[in-house]
Coordinates of C-alpha atoms and ligand atoms in Angstrom, one line a residue:
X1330 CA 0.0 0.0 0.0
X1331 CA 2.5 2.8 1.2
X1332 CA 4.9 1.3 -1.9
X1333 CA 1.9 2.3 -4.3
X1334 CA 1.1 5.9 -2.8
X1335 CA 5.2 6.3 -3.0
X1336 CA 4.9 5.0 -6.7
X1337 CA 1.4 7.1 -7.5
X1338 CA 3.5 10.6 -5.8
X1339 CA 6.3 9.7 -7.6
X1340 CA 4.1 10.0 -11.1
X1341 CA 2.4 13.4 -9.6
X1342 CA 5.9 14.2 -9.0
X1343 CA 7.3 13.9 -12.6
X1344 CA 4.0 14.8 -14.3
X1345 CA 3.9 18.8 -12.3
X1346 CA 7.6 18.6 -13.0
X1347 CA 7.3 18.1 -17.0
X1348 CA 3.9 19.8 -17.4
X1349 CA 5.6 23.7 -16.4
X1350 CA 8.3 23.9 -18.7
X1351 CA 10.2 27.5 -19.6
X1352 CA 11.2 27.9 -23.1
X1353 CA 12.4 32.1 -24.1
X1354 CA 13.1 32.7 -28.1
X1355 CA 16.4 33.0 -28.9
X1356 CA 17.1 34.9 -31.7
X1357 CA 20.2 33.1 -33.3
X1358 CA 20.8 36.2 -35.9
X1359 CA 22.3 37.8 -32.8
X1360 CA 25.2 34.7 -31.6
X1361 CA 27.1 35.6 -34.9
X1362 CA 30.1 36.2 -32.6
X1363 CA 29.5 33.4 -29.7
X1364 CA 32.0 30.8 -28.8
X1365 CA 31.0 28.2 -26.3
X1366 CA 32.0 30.0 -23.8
X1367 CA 29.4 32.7 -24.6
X1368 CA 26.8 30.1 -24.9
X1369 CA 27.5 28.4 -21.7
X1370 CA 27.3 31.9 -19.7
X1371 CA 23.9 32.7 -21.8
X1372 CA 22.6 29.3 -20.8
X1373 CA 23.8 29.8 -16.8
X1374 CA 22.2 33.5 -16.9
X1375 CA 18.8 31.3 -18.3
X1376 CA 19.1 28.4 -16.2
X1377 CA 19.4 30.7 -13.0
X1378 CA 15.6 32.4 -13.1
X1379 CA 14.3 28.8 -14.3
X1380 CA 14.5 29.3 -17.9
X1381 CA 14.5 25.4 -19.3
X1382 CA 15.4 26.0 -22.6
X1383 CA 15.9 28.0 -25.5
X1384 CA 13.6 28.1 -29.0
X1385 CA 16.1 28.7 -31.5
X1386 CA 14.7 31.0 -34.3
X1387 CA 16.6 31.1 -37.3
X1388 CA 16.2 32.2 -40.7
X1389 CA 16.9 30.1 -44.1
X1390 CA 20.7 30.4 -44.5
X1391 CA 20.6 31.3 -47.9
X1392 CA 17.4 33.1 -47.3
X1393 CA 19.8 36.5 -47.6
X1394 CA 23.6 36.4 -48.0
X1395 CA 26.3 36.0 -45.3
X1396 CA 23.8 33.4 -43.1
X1397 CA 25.8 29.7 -43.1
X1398 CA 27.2 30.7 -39.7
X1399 CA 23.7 29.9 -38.3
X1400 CA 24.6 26.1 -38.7
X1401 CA 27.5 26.3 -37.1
X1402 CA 26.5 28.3 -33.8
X1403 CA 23.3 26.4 -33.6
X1404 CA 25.8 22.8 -33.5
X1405 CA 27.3 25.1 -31.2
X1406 CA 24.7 25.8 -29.1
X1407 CA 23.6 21.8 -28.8
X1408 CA 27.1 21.1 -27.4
X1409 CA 26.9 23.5 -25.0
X1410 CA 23.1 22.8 -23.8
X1411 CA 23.8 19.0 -23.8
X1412 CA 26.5 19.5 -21.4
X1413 CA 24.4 21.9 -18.7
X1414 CA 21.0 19.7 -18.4
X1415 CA 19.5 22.9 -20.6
X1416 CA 16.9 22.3 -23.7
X1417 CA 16.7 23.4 -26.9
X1418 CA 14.1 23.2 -30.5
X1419 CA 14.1 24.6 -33.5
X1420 CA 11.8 27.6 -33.9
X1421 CA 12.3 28.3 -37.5
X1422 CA 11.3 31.5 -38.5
X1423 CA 9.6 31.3 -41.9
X1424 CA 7.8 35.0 -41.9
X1425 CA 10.8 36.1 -44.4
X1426 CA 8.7 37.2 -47.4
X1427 CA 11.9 37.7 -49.7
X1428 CA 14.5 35.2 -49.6
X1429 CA 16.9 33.7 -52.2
X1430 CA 16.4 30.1 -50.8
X1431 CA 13.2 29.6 -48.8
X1432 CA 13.0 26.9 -45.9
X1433 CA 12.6 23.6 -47.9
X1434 CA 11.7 20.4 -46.1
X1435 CA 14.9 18.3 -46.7
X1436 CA 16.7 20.8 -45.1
X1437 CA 14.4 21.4 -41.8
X1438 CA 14.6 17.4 -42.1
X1439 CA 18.3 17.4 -42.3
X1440 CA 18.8 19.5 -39.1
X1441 CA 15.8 18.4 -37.1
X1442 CA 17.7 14.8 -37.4
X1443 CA 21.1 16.1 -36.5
X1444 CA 19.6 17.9 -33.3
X1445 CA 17.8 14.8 -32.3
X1446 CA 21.0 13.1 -31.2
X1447 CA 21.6 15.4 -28.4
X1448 CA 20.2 15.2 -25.1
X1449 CA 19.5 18.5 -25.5
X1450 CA 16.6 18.4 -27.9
X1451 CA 13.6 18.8 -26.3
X1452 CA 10.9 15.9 -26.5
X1453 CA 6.9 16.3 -26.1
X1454 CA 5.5 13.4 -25.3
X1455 CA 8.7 11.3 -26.9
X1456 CA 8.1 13.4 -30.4
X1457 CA 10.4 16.0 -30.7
X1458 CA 8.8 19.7 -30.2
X1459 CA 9.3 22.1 -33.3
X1460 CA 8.3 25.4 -33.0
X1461 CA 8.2 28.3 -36.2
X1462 CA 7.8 32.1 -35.9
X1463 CA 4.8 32.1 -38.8
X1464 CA 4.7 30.1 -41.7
X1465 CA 1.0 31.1 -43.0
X1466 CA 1.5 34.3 -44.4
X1467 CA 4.2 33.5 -46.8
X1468 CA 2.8 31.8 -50.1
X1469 CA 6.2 29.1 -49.9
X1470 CA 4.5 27.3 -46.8
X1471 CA 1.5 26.3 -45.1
X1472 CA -0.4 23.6 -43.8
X1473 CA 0.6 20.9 -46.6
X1474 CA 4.3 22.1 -46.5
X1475 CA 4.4 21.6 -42.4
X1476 CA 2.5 18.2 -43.3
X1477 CA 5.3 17.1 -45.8
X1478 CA 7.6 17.7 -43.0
X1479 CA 5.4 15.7 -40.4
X1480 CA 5.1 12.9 -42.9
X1481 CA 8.6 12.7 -43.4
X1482 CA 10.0 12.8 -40.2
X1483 CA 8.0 10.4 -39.1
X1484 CA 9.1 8.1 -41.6
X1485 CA 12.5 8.7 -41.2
X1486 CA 11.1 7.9 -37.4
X1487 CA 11.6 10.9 -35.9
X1488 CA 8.5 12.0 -35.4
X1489 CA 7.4 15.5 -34.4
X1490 CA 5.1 17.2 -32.6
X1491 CA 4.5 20.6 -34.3
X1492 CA 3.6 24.2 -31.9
X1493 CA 3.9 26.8 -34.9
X1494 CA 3.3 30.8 -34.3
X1495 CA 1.1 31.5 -37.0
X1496 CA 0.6 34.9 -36.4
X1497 CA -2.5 35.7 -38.8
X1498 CA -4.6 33.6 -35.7
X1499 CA -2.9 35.2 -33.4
X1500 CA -3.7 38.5 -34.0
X1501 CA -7.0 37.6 -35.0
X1502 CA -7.6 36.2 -31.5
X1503 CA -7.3 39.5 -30.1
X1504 CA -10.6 40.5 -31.8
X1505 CA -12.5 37.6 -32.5
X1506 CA -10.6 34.9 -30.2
X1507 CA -13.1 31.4 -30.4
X1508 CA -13.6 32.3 -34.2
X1509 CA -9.6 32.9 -34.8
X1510 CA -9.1 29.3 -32.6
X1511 CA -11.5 27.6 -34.7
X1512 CA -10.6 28.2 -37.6
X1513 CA -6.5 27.7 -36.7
X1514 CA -7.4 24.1 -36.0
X1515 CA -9.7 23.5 -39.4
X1516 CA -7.1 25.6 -41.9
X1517 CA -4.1 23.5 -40.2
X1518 CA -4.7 19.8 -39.8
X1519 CA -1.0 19.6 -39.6
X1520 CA -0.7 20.9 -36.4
X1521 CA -0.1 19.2 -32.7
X1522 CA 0.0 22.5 -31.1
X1523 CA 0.6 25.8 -30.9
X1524 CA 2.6 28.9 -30.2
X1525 CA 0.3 32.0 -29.3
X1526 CA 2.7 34.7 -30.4
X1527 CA 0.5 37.6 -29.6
X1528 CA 2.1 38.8 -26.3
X1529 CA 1.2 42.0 -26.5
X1530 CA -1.8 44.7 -26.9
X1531 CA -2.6 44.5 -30.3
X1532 CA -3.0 48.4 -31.1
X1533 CA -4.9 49.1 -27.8
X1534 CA -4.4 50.6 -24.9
X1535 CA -6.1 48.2 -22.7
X1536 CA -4.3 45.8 -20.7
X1537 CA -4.3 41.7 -22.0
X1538 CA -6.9 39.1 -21.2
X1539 CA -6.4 35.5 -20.7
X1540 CA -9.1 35.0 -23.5
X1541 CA -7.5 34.4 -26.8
X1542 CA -5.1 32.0 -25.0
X1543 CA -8.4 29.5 -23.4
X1544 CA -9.8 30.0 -26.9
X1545 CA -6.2 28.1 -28.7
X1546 CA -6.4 25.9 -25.7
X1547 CA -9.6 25.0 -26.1
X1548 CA -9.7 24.3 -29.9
X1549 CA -6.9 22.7 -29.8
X1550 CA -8.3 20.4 -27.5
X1551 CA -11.7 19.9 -29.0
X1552 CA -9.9 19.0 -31.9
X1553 CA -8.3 16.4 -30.4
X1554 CA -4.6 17.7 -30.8
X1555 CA -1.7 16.5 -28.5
X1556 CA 0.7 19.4 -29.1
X1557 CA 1.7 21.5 -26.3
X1558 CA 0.0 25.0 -25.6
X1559 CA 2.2 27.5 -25.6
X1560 CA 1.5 31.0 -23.9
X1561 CA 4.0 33.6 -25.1
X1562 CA 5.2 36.2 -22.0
X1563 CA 7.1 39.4 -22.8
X1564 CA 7.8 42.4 -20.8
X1565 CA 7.5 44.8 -23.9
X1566 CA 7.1 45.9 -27.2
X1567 CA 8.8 48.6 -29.3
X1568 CA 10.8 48.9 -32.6
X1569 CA 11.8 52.0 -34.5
X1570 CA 13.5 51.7 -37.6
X1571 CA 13.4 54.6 -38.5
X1572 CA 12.9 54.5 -42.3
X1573 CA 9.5 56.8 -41.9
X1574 CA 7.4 53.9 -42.3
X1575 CA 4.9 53.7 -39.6
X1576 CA 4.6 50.1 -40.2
X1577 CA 8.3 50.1 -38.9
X1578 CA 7.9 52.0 -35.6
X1579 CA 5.5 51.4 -32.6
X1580 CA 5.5 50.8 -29.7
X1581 CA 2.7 48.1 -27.5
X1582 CA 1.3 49.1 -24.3
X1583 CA 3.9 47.6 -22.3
X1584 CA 3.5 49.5 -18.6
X1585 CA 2.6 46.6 -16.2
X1586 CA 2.2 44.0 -18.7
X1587 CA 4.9 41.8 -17.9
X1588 CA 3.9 41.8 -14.0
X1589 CA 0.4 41.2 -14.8
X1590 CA 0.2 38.5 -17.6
X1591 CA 2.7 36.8 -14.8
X1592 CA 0.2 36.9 -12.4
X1593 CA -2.8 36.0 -14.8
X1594 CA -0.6 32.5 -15.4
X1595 CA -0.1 31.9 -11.8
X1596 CA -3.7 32.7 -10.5
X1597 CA -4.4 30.0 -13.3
X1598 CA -6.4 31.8 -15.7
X1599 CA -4.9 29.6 -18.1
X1600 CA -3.2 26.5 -17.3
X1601 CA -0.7 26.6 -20.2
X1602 CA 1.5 23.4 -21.0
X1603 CA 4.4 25.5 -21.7
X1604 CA 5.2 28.9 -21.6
X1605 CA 7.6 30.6 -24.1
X1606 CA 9.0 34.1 -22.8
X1607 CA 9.7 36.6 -25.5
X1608 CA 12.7 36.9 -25.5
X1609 CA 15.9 36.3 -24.8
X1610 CA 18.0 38.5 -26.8
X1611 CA 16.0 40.7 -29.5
X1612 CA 17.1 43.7 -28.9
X1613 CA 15.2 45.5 -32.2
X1614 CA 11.9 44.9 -30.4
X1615 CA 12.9 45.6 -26.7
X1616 CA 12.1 43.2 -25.3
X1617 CA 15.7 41.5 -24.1
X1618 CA 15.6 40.0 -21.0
X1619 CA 19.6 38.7 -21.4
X1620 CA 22.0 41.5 -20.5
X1621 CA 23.1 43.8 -23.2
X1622 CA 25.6 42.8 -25.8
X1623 CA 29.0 44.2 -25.8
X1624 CA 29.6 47.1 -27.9
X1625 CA 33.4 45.8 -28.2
X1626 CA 33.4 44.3 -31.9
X1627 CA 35.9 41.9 -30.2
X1628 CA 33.8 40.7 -27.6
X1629 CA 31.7 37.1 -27.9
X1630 CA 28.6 38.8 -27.4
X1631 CA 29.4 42.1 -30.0
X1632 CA 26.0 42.3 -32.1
X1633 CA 26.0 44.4 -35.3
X1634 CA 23.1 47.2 -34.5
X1635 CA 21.8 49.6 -36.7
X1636 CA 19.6 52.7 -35.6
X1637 CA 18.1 50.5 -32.5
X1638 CA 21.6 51.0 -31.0
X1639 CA 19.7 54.3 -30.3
X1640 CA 17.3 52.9 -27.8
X1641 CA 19.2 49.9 -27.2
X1642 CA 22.5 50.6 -25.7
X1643 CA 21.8 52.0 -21.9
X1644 CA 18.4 50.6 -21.6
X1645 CA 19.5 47.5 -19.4
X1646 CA 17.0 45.1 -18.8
X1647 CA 18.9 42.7 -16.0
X1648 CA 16.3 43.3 -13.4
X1649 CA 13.4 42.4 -15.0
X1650 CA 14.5 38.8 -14.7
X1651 CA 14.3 39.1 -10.7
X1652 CA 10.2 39.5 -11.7
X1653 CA 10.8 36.8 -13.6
X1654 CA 12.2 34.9 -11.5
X1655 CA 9.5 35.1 -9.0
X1656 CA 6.7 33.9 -11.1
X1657 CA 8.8 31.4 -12.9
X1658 CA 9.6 29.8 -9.2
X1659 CA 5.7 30.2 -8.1
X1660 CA 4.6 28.3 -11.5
X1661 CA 6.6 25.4 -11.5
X1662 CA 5.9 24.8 -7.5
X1663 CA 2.3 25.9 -7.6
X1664 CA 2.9 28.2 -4.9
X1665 CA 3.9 31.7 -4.1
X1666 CA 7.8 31.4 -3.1
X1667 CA 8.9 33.0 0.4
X1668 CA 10.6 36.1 0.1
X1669 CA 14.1 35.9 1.7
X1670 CA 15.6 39.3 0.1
X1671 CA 14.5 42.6 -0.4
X1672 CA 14.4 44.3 -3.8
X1673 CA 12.7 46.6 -6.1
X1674 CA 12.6 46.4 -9.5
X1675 CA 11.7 49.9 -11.3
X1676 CA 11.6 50.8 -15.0
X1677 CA 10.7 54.3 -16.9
X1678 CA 11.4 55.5 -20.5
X1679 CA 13.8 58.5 -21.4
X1680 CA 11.4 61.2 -22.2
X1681 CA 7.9 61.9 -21.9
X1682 CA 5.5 61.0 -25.2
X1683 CA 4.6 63.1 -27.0
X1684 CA 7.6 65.3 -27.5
X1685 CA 9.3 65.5 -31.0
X1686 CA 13.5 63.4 -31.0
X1687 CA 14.9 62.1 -34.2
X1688 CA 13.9 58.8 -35.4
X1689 CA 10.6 60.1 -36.5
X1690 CA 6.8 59.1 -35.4
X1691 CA 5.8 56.4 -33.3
X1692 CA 2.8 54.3 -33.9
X1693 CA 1.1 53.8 -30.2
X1694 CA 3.2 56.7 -28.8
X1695 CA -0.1 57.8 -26.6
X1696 CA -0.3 54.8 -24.6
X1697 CA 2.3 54.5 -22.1
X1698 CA 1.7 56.2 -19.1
X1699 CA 4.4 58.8 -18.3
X1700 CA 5.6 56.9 -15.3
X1701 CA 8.4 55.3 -12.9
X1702 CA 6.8 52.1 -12.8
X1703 CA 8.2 50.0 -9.2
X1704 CA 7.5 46.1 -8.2
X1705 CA 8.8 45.9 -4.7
X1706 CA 9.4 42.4 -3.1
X1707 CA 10.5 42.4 0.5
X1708 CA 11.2 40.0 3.4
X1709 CA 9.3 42.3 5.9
X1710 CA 7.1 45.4 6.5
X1711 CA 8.8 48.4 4.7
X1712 CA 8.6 51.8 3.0
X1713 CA 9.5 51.7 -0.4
X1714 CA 10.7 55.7 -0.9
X1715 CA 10.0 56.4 -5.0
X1716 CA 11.7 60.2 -5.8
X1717 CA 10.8 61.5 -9.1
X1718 CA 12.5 64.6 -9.4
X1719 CA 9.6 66.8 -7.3
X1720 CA 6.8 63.8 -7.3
X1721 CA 8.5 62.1 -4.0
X1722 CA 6.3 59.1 -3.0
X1723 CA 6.0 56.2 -0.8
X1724 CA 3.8 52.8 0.1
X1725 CA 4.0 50.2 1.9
X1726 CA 5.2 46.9 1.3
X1727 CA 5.4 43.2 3.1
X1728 CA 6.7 39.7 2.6
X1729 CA 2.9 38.7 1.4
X1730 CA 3.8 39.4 -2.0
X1731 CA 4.7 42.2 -4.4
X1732 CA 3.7 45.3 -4.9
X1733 CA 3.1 47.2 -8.3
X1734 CA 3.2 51.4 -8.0
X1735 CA 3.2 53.7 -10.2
X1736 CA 5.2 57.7 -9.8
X1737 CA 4.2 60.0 -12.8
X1738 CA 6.7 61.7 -14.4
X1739 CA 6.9 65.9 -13.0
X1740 CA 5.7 68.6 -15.6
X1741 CA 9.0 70.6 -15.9
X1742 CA 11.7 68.1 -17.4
X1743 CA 13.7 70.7 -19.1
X1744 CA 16.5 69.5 -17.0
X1745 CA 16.7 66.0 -16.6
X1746 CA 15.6 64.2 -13.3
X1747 CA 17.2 60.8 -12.2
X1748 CA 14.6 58.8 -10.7
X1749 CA 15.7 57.1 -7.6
X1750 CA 14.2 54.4 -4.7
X1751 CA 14.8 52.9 -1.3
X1752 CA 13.8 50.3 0.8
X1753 CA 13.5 51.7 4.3
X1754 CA 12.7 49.6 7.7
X1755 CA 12.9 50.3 11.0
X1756 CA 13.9 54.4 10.2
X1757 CA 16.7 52.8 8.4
X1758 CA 17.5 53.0 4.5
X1759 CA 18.2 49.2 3.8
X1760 CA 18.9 49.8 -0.2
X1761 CA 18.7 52.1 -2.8
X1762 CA 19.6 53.0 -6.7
X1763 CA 19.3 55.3 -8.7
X1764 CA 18.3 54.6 -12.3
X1765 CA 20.6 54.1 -15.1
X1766 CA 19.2 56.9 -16.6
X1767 CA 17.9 60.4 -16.3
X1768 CA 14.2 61.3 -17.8
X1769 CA 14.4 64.5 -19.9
X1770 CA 12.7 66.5 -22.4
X1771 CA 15.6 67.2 -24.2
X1772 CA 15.2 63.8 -25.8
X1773 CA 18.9 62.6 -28.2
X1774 CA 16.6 59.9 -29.9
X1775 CA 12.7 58.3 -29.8
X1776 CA 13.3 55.8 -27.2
X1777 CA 10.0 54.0 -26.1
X1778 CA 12.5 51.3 -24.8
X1779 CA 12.4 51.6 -20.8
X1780 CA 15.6 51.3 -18.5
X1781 CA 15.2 49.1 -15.7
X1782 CA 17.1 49.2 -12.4
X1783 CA 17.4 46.9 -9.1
X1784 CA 17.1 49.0 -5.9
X1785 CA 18.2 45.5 -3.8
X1786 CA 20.1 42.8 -3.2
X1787 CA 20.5 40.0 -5.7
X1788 CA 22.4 39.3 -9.0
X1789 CA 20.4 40.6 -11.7
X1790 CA 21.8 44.1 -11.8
Ligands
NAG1408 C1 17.2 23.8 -49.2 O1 17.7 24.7 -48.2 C2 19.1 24.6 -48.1 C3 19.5 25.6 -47.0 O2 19.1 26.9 -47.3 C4 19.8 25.0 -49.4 O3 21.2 24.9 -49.3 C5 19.3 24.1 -50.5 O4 19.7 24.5 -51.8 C6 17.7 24.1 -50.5 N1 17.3 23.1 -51.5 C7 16.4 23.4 -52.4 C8 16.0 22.3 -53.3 O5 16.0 24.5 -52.6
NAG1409 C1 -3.4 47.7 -16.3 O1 -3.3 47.0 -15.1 C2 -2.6 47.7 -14.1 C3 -2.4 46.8 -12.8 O2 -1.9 45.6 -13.1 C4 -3.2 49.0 -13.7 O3 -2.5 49.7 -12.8 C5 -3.5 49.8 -15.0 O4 -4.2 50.9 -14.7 C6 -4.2 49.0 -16.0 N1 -4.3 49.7 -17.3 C7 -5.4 50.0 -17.9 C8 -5.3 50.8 -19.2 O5 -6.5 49.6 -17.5
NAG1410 C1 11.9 74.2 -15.5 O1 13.0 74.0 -14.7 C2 14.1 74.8 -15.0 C3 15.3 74.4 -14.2 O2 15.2 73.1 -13.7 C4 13.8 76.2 -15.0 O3 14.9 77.0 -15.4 C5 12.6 76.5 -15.8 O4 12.2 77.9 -15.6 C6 11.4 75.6 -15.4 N1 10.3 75.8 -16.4 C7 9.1 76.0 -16.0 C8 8.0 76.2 -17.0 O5 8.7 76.1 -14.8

């Protein structure tokens, strides 16, 4: 009897232990100048907020000149996962509407194979999990070109089980989300599963609901598919180009949303099987959560970057991984972890909205709120001090759980103001920062990309 019940936990022990799995895209455009090295440290940094693996989107390599590397530093990156416990798949990204080469299926079928030997390649339910970043609004695929690949696989007896981002649903969802659902499941039989991309307000200025993602859950399920559901996270959302096409420049309302779509998962709104943080490392859309790349062309992590060095470089995003962190941990256990540390997390953008910097117009530029937005997680009772050039506030926080505030920016930023916090307890000032950078009117570039800083103790500076 008590052999069974240890047999029976043991199976409710491996089951909640495989069924809360952390993947965050990895955009491998951006490990041009990697060596293993660079890799291991990447996977470490990942590994140490509870990220399980990485989706590896990649474009065709002959898609545009100058891409072979990509098969190099993705063999690279399989060595160096299989040796640390750490996952990887392929997330191919076929939304490339002009290429020289497209994906072809012998190829995907080539690599797939070659991955599949290393203990690294991530498995869903014994089929190895491959993952896209579209692949329904380019004519070259679709669902008969992802079931070529399915067929094939499988005869070659590797069999897949397929979570594409087809963003066309995706988007739809956010309008029309059990009518976008059903008809994902009907248009592609191919599919196992599938990778909401849509992280984001889709040009609104509301926050995000849960409902698009139950809608893909639920259709996938009705239609009796075995893939994973896959609920995409990001903290934000901007891009700027800067080549005056609109289309090219906007930013998402991003304010709170990483803290809160955290919180929708672990109040179980949705009971996704995997969730998918975006991202790792694309710095063009802001939302990074690795550390920023060296500007040293000779360093392992040097990254070529056009005009989104200009809200790139200085915006550090380090801290936002003690958030994620937090969540991560209460996922996987199911329960709120104990606070042993005392940190806030705070994040604002360079300049108020609205004003006129080089790198032209913004699409969404009215809806951030001109704020110092804090997430303060303490081991005990304290003041959390927010100063905002004039606008000095406080609240309180305990070791029940976070707290989200919000400081809005002062009228008169002619000057430049450096927000800065502090924990305080007992009279006493236990920590403080000040951010990495000053708000101002007198704005160098469009930057809708915020800085965040750690008032606290803790690694993720
Ligand atoms: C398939 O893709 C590979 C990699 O881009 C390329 O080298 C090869 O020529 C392609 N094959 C065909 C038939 O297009
Ligand atoms: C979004 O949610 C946050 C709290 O999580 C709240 O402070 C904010 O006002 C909300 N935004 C809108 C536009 O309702
Ligand atoms: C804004 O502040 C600067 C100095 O910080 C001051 O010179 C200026 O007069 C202020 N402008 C207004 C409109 O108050």
């Amino acid at each position: 009897m008590l052999a069974k019940y240890a047999a029976v936990a043991a199976a409710l022990a491996v089951q909640s232990a495989s069924a809360a799995t952390v993947f965050a895209h990895f955009m491998v455009a951006n490990s041009y100048a990697y060596n293993a090295a660079q890799w291991k440290a990447d996977i470490t940094a990942a590994q140490q907020i509870g990220i399980d693996g990485f989706a590896l989107n990649w474009t065709p390599p002959d898609c545009i000149s100058d891409m072979e590397w990509t098969v190099t530093q993705i063999e690279n990156a399989y060595t160096a996962a299989s040796s640390m416990g750490f996952k990887l798949m392929h997330s191919f990204d076929m939304s490339w509407s002009e290429c020289d080469t497209y994906w072809n299926t012998t190829f995907m079928q080539t690599m797939l194979v070659k991955s599949a030997a290393s203990s690294a390649a991530f498995r869903w339910n014994s089929n190895l999990l491959v993952s896209t970043y579209g692949g329904d609004q380019v004519s070259q695929y679709g669902n008969s070109f992802f079931q070529t690949l399915k067929t094939n696989m499988k005869t070659a007896g590797y069999p897949i089980s397929l979570s594409p981002a087809l963003t066309t649903y995706a988007m739809g969802a956010q309008y029309q989300a059990s009518q976008y659902a059903s008809s994902l499941t009907s248009d592609y039989s191919s599919i196992d599963g599938y990778l909401n991309w849509q992280a984001w307000p889709l040009e609104s200025g509301n926050n995000m609901t849960t409902t698009a993602d139950a809608a893909f859950q639920a259709a996938l399920k009705s239609a009796g598919r075995t893939g994973p559901y896959i609920m995409a996270v990001s903290p934000w959302q901007y891009k700027d180009l800067n080549d005056g096409n609109t289309e090219d420049s906007w930013v998402a309302y991003s304010d709170t949303l990483f803290v809160q779509r955290f919180q929708s998962l672990v109040n179980k709104e949705v009971q996704p099987d995997i969730i998918e943080l975006l991202t790792w490392n694309d710095y063009a859309e802001s939302h990074y959560l690795r550390q920023l790349p060296s500007q040293d062309v000779t360093a392992t992590d040097y990254v070529v970057m056009g005009d989104e060095g200009n809200y790139v470089y200085g915006q550090n995003h380090n801290p936002w991984r003690v958030i994620a962190k937090y969540y991560i941990t209460w996922w996987k256990n199911g329960k709120a972890p104990s606070v042993t540390m005392d940190q806030v997390v705070f994040w604002h953008r360079n300049h108020p909205k609205g004003i006129s910097c080089t790198g032209g117009s913004v699409r969404g530029s009215t809806y951030p709120v001109d704020g110092v937005f804090s997430w303060a997680l303490v081991s005990a009772k304290s003041t959390i001090s927010v100063a905002v050039g004039s606008n000095k506030y406080t609240y309180v926080a305990d070791q029940t759980g976070p707290v989200l505030n919000m400081v809005p920016f002062p009228s008169n930023l002619s000057s430049g103001i450096t927000p800065a916090v502090s924990i305080i307890r007992g009279g006493k000032v236990l920590q403080s920062a000040s951010s990495g950078q000053a708000i101002t009117s007198a704005c160098s570039y469009q930057n809708y990309n915020p800085v965040v800083t750690l008032a606290g103790q803790g690694v993720n500076k």
